[in-house]
mmCIF file of C-alpha atoms in Angstrom:
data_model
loop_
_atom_site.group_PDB
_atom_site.id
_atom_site.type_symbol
_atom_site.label_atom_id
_atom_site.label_comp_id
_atom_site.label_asym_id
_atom_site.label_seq_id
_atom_site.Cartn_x
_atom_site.Cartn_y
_atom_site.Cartn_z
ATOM 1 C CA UNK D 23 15.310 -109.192 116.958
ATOM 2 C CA UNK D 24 11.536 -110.004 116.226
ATOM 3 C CA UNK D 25 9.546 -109.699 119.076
ATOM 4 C CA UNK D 26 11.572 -107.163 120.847
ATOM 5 C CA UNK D 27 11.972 -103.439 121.113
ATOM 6 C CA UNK D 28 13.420 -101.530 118.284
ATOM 7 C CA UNK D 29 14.817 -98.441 117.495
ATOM 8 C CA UNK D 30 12.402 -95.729 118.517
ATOM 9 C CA UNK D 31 10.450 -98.138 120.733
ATOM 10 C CA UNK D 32 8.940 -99.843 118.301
ATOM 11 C CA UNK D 33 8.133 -103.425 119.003
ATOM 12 C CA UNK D 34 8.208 -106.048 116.060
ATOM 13 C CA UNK D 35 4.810 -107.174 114.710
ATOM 14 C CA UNK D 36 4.454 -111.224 114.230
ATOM 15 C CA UNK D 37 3.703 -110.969 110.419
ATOM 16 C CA UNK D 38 6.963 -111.404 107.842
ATOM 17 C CA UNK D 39 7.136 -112.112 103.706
ATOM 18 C CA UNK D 40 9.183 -114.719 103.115
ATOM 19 C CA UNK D 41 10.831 -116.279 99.879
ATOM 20 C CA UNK D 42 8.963 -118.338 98.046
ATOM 21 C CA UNK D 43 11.287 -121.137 98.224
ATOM 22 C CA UNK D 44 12.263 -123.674 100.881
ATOM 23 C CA UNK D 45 15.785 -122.284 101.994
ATOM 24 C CA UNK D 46 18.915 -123.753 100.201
ATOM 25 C CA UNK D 47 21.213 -126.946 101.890
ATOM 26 C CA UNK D 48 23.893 -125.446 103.946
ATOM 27 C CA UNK D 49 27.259 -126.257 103.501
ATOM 28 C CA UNK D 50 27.675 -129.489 104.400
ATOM 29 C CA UNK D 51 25.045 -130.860 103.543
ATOM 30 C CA UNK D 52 22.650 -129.828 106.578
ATOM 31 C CA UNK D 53 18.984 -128.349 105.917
ATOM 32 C CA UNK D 54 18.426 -124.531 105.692
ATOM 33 C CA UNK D 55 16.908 -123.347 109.338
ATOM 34 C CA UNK D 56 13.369 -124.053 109.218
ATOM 35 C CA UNK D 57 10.792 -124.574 106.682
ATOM 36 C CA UNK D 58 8.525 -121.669 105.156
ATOM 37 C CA UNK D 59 5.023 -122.049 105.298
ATOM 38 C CA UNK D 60 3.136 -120.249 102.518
ATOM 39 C CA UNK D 61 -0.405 -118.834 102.804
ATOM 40 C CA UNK D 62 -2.736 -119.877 99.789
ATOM 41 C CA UNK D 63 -3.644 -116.356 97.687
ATOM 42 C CA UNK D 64 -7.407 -115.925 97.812
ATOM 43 C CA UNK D 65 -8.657 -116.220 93.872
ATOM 44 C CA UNK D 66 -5.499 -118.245 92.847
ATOM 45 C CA UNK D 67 -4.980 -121.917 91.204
ATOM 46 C CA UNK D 68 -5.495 -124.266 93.658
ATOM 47 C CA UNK D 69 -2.822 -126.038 91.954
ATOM 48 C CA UNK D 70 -0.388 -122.921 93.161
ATOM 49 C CA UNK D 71 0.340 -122.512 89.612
ATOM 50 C CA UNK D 72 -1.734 -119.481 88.897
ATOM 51 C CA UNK D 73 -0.934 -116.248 91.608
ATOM 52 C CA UNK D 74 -3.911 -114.788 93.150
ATOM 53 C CA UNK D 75 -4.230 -111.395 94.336
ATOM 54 C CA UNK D 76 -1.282 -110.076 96.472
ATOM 55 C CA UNK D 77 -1.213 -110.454 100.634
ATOM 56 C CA UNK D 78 1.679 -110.626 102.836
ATOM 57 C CA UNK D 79 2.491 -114.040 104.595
ATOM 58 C CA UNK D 80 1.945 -115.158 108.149
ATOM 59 C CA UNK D 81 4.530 -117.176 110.425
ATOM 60 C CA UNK D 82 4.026 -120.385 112.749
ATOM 61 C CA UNK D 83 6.355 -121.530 115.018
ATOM 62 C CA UNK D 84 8.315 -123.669 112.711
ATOM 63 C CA UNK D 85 8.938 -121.410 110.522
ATOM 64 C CA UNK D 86 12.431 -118.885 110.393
ATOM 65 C CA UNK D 87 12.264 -114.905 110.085
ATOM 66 C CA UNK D 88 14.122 -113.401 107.381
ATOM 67 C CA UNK D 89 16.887 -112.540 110.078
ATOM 68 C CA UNK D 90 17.352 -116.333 110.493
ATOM 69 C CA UNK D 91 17.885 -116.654 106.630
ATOM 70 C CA UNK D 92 21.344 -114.519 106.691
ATOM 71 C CA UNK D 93 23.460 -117.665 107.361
ATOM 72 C CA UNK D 94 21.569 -118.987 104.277
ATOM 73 C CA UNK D 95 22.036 -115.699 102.159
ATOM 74 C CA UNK D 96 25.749 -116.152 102.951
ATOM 75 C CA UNK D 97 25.723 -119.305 101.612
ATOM 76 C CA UNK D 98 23.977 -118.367 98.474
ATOM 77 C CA UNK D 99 26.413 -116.012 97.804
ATOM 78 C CA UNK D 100 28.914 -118.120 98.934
ATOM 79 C CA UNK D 101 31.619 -114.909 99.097
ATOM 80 C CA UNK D 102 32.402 -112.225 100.685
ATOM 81 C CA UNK D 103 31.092 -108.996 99.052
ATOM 82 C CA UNK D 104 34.105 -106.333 98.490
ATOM 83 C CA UNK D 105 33.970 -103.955 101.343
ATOM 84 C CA UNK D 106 30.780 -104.819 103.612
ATOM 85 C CA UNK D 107 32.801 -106.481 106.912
ATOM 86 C CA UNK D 108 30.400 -107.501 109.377
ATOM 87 C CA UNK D 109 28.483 -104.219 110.435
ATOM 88 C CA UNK D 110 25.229 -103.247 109.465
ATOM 89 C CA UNK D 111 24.058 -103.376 106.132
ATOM 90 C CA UNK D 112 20.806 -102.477 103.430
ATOM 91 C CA UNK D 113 19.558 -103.054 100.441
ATOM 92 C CA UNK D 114 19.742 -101.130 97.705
ATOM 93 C CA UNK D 115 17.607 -102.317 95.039
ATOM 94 C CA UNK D 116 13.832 -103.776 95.909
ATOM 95 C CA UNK D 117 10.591 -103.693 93.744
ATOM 96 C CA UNK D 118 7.162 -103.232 95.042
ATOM 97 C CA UNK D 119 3.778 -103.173 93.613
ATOM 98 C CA UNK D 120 4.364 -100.209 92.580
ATOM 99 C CA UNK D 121 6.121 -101.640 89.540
ATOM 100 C CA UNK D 122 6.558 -105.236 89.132
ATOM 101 C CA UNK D 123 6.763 -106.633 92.826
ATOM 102 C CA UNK D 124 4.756 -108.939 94.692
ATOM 103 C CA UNK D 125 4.142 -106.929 97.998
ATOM 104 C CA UNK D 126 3.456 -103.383 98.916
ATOM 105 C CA UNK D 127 5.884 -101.042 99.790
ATOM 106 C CA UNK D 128 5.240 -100.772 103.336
ATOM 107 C CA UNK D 129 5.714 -104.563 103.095
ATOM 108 C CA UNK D 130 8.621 -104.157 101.738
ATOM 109 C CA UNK D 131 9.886 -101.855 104.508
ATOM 110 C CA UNK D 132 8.580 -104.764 106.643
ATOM 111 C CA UNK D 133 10.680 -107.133 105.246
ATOM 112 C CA UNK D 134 13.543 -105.386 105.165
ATOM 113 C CA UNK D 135 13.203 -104.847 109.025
ATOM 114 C CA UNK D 136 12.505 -108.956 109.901
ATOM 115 C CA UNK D 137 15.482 -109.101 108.086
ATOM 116 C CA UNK D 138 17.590 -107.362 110.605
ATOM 117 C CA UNK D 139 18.760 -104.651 108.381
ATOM 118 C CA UNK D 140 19.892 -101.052 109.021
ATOM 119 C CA UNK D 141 17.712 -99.571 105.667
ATOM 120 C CA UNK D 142 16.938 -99.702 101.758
ATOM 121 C CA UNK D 143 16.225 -98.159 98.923
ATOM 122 C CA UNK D 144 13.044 -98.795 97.070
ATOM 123 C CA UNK D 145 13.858 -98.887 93.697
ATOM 124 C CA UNK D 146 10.979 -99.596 91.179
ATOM 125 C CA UNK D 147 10.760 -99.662 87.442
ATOM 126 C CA UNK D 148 10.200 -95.925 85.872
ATOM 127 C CA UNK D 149 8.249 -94.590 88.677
ATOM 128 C CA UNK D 150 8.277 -92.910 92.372
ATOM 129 C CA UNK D 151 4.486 -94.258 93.249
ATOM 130 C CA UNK D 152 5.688 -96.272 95.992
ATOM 131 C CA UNK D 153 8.154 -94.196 98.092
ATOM 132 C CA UNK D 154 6.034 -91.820 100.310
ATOM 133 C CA UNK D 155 4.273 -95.356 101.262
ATOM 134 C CA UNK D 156 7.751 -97.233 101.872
ATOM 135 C CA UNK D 157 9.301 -94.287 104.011
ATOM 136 C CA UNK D 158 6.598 -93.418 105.899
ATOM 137 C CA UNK D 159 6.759 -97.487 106.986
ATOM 138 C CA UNK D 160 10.719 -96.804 107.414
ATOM 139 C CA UNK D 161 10.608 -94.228 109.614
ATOM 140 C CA UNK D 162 7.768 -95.915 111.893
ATOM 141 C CA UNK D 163 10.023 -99.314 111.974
ATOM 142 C CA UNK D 164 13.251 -96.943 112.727
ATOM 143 C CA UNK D 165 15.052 -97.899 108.961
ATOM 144 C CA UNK D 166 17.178 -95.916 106.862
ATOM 145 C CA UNK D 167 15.662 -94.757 103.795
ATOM 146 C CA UNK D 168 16.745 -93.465 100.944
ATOM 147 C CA UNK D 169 14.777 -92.284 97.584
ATOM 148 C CA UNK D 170 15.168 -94.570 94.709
ATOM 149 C CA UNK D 171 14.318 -95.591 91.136
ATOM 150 C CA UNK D 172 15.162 -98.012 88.235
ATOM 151 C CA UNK D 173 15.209 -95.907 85.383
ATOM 152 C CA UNK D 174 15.164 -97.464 82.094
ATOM 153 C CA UNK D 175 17.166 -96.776 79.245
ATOM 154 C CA UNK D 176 18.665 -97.908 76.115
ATOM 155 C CA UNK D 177 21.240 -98.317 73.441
ATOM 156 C CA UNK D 178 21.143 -100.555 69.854
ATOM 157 C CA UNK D 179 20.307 -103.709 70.958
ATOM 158 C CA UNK D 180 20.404 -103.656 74.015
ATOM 159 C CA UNK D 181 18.434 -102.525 77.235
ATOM 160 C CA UNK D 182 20.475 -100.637 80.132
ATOM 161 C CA UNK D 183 18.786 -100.499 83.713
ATOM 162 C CA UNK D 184 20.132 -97.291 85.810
ATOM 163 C CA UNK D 185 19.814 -97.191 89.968
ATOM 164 C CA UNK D 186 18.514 -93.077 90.678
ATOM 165 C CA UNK D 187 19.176 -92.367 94.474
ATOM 166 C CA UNK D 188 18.414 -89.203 96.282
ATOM 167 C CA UNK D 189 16.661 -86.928 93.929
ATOM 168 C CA UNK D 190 13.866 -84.987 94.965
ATOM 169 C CA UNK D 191 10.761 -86.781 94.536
ATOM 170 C CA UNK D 192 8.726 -83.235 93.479
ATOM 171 C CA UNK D 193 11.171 -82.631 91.252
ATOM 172 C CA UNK D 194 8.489 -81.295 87.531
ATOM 173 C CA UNK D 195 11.297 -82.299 85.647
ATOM 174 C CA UNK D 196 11.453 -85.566 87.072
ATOM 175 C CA UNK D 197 7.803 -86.384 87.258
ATOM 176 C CA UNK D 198 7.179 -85.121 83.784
ATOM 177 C CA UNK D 199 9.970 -87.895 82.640
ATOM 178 C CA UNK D 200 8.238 -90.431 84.469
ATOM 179 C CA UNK D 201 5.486 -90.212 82.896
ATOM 180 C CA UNK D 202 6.456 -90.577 79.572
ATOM 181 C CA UNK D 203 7.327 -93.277 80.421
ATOM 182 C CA UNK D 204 4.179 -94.460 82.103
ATOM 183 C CA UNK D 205 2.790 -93.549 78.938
ATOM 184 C CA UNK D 206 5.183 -96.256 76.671
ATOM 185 C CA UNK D 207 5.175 -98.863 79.269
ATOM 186 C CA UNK D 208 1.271 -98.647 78.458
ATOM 187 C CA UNK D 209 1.741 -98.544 74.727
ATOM 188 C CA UNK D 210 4.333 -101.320 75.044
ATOM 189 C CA UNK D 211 1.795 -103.606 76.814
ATOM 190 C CA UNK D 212 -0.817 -103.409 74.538
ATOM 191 C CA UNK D 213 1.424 -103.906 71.692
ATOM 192 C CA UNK D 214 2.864 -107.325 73.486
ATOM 193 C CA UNK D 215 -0.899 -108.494 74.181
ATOM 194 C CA UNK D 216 -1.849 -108.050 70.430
ATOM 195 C CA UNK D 217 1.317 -110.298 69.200
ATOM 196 C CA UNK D 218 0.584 -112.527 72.134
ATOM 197 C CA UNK D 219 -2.748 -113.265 70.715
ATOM 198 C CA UNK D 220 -1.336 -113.254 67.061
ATOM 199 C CA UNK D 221 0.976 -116.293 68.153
ATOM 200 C CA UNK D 222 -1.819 -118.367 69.550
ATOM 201 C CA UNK D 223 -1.507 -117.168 73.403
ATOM 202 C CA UNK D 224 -4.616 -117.337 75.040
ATOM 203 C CA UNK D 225 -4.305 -113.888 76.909
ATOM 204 C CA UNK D 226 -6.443 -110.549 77.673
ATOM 205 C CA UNK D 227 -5.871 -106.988 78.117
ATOM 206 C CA UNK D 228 -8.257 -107.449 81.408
ATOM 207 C CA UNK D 229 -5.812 -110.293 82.715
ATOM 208 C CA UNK D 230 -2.602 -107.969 82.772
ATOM 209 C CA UNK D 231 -4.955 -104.784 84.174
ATOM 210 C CA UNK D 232 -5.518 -107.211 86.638
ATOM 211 C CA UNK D 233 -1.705 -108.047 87.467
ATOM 212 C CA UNK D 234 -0.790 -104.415 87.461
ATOM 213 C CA UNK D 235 -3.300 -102.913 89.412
ATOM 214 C CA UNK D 236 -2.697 -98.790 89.632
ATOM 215 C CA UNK D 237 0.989 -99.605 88.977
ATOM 216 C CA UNK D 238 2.362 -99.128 84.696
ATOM 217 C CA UNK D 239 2.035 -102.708 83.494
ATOM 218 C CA UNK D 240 5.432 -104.100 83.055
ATOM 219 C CA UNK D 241 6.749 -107.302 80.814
ATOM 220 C CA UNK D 242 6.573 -109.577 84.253
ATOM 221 C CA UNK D 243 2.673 -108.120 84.682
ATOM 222 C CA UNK D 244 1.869 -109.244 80.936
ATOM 223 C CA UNK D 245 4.208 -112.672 81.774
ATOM 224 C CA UNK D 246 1.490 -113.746 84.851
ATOM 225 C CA UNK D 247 -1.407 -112.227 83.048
ATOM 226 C CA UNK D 248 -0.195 -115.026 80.192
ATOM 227 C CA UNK D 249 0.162 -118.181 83.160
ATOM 228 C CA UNK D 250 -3.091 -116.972 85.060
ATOM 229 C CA UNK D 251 -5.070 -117.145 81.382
ATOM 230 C CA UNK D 252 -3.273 -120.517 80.830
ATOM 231 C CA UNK D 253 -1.323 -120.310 78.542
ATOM 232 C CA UNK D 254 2.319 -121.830 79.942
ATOM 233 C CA UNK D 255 3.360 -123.081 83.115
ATOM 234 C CA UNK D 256 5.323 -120.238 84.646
ATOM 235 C CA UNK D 257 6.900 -116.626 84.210
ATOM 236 C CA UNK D 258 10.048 -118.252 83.231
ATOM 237 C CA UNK D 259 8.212 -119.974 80.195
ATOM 238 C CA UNK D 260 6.537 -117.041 79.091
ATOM 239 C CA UNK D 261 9.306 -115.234 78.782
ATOM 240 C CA UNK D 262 11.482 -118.072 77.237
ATOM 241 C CA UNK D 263 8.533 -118.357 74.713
ATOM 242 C CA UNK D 264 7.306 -115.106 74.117
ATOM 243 C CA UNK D 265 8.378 -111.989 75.831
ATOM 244 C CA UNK D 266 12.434 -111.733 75.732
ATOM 245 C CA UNK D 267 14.210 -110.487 72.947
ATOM 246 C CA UNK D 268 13.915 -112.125 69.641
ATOM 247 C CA UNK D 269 10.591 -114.052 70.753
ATOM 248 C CA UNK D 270 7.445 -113.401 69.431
ATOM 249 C CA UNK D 271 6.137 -110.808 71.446
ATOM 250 C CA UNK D 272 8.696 -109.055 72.131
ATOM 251 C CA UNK D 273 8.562 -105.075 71.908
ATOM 252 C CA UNK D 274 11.391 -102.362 72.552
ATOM 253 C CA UNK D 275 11.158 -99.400 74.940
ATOM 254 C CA UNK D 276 11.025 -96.015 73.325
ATOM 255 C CA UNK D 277 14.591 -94.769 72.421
ATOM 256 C CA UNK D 278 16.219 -93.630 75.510
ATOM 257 C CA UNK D 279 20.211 -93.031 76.491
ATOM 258 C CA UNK D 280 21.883 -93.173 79.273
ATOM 259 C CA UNK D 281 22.814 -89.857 79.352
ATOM 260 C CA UNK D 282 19.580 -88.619 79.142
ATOM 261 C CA UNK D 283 18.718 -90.180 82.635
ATOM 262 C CA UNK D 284 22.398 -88.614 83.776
ATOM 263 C CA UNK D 285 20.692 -85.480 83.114
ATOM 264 C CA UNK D 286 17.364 -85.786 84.448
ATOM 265 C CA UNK D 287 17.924 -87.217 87.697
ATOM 266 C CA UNK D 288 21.011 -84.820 88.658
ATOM 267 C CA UNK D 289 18.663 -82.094 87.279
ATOM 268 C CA UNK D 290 16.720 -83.327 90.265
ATOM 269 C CA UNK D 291 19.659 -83.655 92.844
ATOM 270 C CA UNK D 292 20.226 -87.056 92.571
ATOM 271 C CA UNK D 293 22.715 -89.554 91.774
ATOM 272 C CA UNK D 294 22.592 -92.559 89.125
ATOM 273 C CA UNK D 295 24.337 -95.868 89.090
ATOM 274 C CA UNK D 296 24.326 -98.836 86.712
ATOM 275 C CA UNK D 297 22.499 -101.888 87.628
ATOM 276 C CA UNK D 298 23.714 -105.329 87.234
ATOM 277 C CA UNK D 299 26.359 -104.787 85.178
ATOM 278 C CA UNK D 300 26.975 -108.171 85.124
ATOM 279 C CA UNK D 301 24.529 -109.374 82.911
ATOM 280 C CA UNK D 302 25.546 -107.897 79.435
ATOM 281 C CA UNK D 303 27.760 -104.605 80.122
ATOM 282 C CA UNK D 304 31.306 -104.495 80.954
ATOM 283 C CA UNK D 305 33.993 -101.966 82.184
ATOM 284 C CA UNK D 306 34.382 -100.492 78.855
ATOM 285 C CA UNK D 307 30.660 -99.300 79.083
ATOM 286 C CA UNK D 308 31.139 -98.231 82.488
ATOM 287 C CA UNK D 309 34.103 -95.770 81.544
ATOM 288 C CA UNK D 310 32.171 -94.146 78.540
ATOM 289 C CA UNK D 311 29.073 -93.596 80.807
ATOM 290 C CA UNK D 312 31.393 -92.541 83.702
ATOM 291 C CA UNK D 313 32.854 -89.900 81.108
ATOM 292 C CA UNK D 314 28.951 -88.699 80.471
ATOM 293 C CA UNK D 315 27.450 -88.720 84.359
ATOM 294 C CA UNK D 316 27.097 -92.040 85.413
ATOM 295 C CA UNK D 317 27.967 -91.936 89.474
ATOM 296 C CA UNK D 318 28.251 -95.564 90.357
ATOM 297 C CA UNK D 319 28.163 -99.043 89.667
ATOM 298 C CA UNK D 320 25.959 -101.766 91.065
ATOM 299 C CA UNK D 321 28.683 -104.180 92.985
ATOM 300 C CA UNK D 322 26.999 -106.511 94.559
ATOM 301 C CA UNK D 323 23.790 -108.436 92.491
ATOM 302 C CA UNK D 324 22.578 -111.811 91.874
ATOM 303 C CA UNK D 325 23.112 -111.583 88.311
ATOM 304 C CA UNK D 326 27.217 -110.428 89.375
ATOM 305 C CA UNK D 327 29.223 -113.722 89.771
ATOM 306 C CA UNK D 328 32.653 -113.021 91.573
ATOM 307 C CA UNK D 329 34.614 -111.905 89.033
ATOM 308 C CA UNK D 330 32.666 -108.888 87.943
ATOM 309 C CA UNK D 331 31.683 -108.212 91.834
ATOM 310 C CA UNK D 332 35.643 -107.807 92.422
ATOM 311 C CA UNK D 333 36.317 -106.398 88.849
ATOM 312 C CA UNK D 334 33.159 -103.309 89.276
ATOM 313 C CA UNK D 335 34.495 -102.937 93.001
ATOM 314 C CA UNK D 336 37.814 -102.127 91.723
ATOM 315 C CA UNK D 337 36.768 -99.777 88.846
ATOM 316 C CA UNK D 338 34.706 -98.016 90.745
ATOM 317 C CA UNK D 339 38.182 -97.252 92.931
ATOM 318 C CA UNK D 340 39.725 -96.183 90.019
ATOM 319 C CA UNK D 341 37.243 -93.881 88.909
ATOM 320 C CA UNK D 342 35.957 -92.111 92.031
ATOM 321 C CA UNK D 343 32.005 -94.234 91.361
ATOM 322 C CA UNK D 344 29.929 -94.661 94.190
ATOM 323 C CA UNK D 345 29.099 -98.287 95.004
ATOM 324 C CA UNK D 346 25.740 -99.940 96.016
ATOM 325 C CA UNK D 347 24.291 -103.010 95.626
ATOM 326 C CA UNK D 348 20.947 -105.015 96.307
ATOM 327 C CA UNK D 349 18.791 -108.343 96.068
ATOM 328 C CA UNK D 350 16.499 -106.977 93.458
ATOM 329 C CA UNK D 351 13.920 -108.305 95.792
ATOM 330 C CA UNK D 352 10.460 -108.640 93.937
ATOM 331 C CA UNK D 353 8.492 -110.407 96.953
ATOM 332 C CA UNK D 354 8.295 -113.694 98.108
ATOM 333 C CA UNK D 355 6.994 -115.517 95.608
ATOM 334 C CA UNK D 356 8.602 -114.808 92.185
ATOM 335 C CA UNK D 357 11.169 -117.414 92.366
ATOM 336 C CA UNK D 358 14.014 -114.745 92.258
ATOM 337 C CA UNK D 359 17.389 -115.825 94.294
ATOM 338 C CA UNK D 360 18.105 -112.956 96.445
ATOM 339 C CA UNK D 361 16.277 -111.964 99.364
ATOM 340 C CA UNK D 362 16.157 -109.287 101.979
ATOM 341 C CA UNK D 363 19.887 -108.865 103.799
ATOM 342 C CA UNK D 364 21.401 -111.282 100.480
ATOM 343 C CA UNK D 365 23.958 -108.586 99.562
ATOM 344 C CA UNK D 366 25.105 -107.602 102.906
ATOM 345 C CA UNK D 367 25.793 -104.366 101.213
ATOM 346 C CA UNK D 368 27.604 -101.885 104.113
ATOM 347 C CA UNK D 369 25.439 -98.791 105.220
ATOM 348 C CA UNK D 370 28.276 -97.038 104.650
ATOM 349 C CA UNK D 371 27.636 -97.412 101.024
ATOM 350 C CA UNK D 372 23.744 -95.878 101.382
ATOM 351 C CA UNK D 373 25.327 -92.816 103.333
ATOM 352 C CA UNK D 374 27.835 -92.281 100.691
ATOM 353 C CA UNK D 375 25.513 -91.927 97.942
ATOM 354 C CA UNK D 376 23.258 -89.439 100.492
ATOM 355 C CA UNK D 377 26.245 -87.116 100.773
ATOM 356 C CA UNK D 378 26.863 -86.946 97.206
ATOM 357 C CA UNK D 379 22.715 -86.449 96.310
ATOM 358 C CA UNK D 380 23.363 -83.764 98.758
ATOM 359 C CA UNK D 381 25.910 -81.848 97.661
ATOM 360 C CA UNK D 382 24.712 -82.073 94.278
ATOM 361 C CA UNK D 383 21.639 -80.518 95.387
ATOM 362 C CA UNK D 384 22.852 -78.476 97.804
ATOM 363 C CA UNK D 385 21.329 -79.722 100.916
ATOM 364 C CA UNK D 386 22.045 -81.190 104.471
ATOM 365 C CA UNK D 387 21.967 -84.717 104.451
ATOM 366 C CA UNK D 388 18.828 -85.623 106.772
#
């Protein structure tokens, strides 16, 4: 679809991201379509070890659109995903620089369109910076678009990530909740810098303003801040060494339930769903928080092997939950498996959560 007219007469530009990583075998053993060539960052390690400032990625000849990576997101997820047939699909969950992403979120729109797509959901950590920026890009490339956020919240122990779709992004309520929690995730960062430095981590407070730019610094903006000043290899080792629970430098979010995010975002007119439930929540959780707002579950998600795909697919049946599900793209090079189009999560699914955000709030779907 690249190169030629889209919806609205709007004709593909000849500039893509793509994932970081050189696409996996195909069944079979024969090589992914293509090879992805990956432009330098200005200011970075030569080595490629240390990321440079942010740019989006050019193509050459030899090298595939995201469109021509959907056979090899099928065989990533090597599945079908419960309900999504072969019509068109979006994604529901994808970061941006407004949070913790890689690319901007017109970039993201971008992406999302080389990818052959219907739309998405932008759906950064604990804020709404990026949205105006990511559907003004949708509506020029002809996308869906629907208003999102990954809300944080939390219980003993534990950290629980909640999917917001459809709310009104002027909601004062809303924007007054957000940034509270602009205001922790600054306390929080300065608080991991100062035990990062306690354990011996060679890391500044400049180094993860840097990494964040305008956007709330984040645990992933203090993890490159930590590999650009040296101190490990990659993200994965800073976090193994330092920044995930139980490590040195690791520091809790504010006390926050779910069910105060229930309230806030339907306040609002939205909806909320629970993300990745497959990574350390199961369907007892789901029920309670069903029983105290939650709307929907997160089906489809990297972190969801089959069994919890087809076990959150059929709870949400039993319960009346809406469904949605994502790639929890963060750009093309943060080493994360899914990419643009991974999911092949239905449209159907985006519309469904639209009518609901609309009835709650008492509007005609757009």
């Amino acid at each position: 679809m690249a190169g030629g007219t889209r919806r609205g007469g709007w004709r593909a530009r000849r500039r893509v991201l793509l994932p970081e990583h050189r696409p996996a075998p195909l069944p079979g053993g024969s090589p992914g379509p293509g090879s992805v060539r990956r432009e330098r960052n200005p200011g970075g390690d030569p080595g490629g070890g240390t990321p440079g400032p942010v740019r989006s990625l050019a193509f050459d000849g030899n090298s595939p659109r995201l469109s021509d990576l959907q056979s090899v997101n099928t065989a990533i997820a090597g599945r079908p995903v419960p309900g999504s047939g072969t019509g068109p699909c979006v994604d529901l969950h994808m970061h941006s620089t407004a949070s913790d992403g890689t690319v901007a979120p017109a970039d993201v729109a971008r992406a999302v369109a080389e990818a052959g797509l219907d739309g998405f959901s932008l759906t950064d950590h604990d804020t709404t910076q990026g949205l105006a920026e990511a559907e003004t890009a949708a509506r020029a490339l002809g996308l869906r678009f629907l208003p999102g956020a990954e809300l944080s919240a939390n219980e003993p122990g534990r950290s629980v990530h909640l999917l917001a779709y459809g709310f009104d992004v002027a909601d004062p309520g809303l924007q007054t909740f957000l940034s509270r929690y602009r205001e922790d995730r600054l306390r929080r960062a300065r608080e991991i810098v100062e035990r990062l430095q306690a354990a011996g981590a060679r890391v500044t407070w400049e180094a993860v303003e840097l990494q964040a730019g305008a956007a709330a610094p984040t645990r992933a903006h203090v993890g490159r801040a930590v590999v650009a000043c040296g101190a490990v290899a990659d993200i994965n080792e800073a976090f193994r060494r330092y920044l995930s629970r139980g490590r040195p430098a690791f520091v809790g979010k504010e006390p926050t339930p779910p069910s105060v995010v229930f309230d806030c975002v339907h306040a609002a007119g939205g909806v909320v769903c629970l993300a990745h439930p497959g990574r350390t929540h199961g369907e007892d959780d789901v029920r309670r928080w069903a029983s105290e707002g939650l709307d929907g579950v997160e089906v489809v998600h990297p972190a969801n092997p089959p069994a919890v795909q087809s076990r959150m697919n059929a709870l949400a049946g039993e319960l009346g939950l809406l469904r949605c599900g994502g790639s929890d793209w963060h750009g093309p090079d943060t080493g994360r498996r899914g990419v643009p189009g991974w999911a092949h999560v239905p449209t159907r699914w985006l519309e469904e959560i639209r009518r609901r955000s609309c009835r709650r709030a008492d509007r005609q779907p757009a």
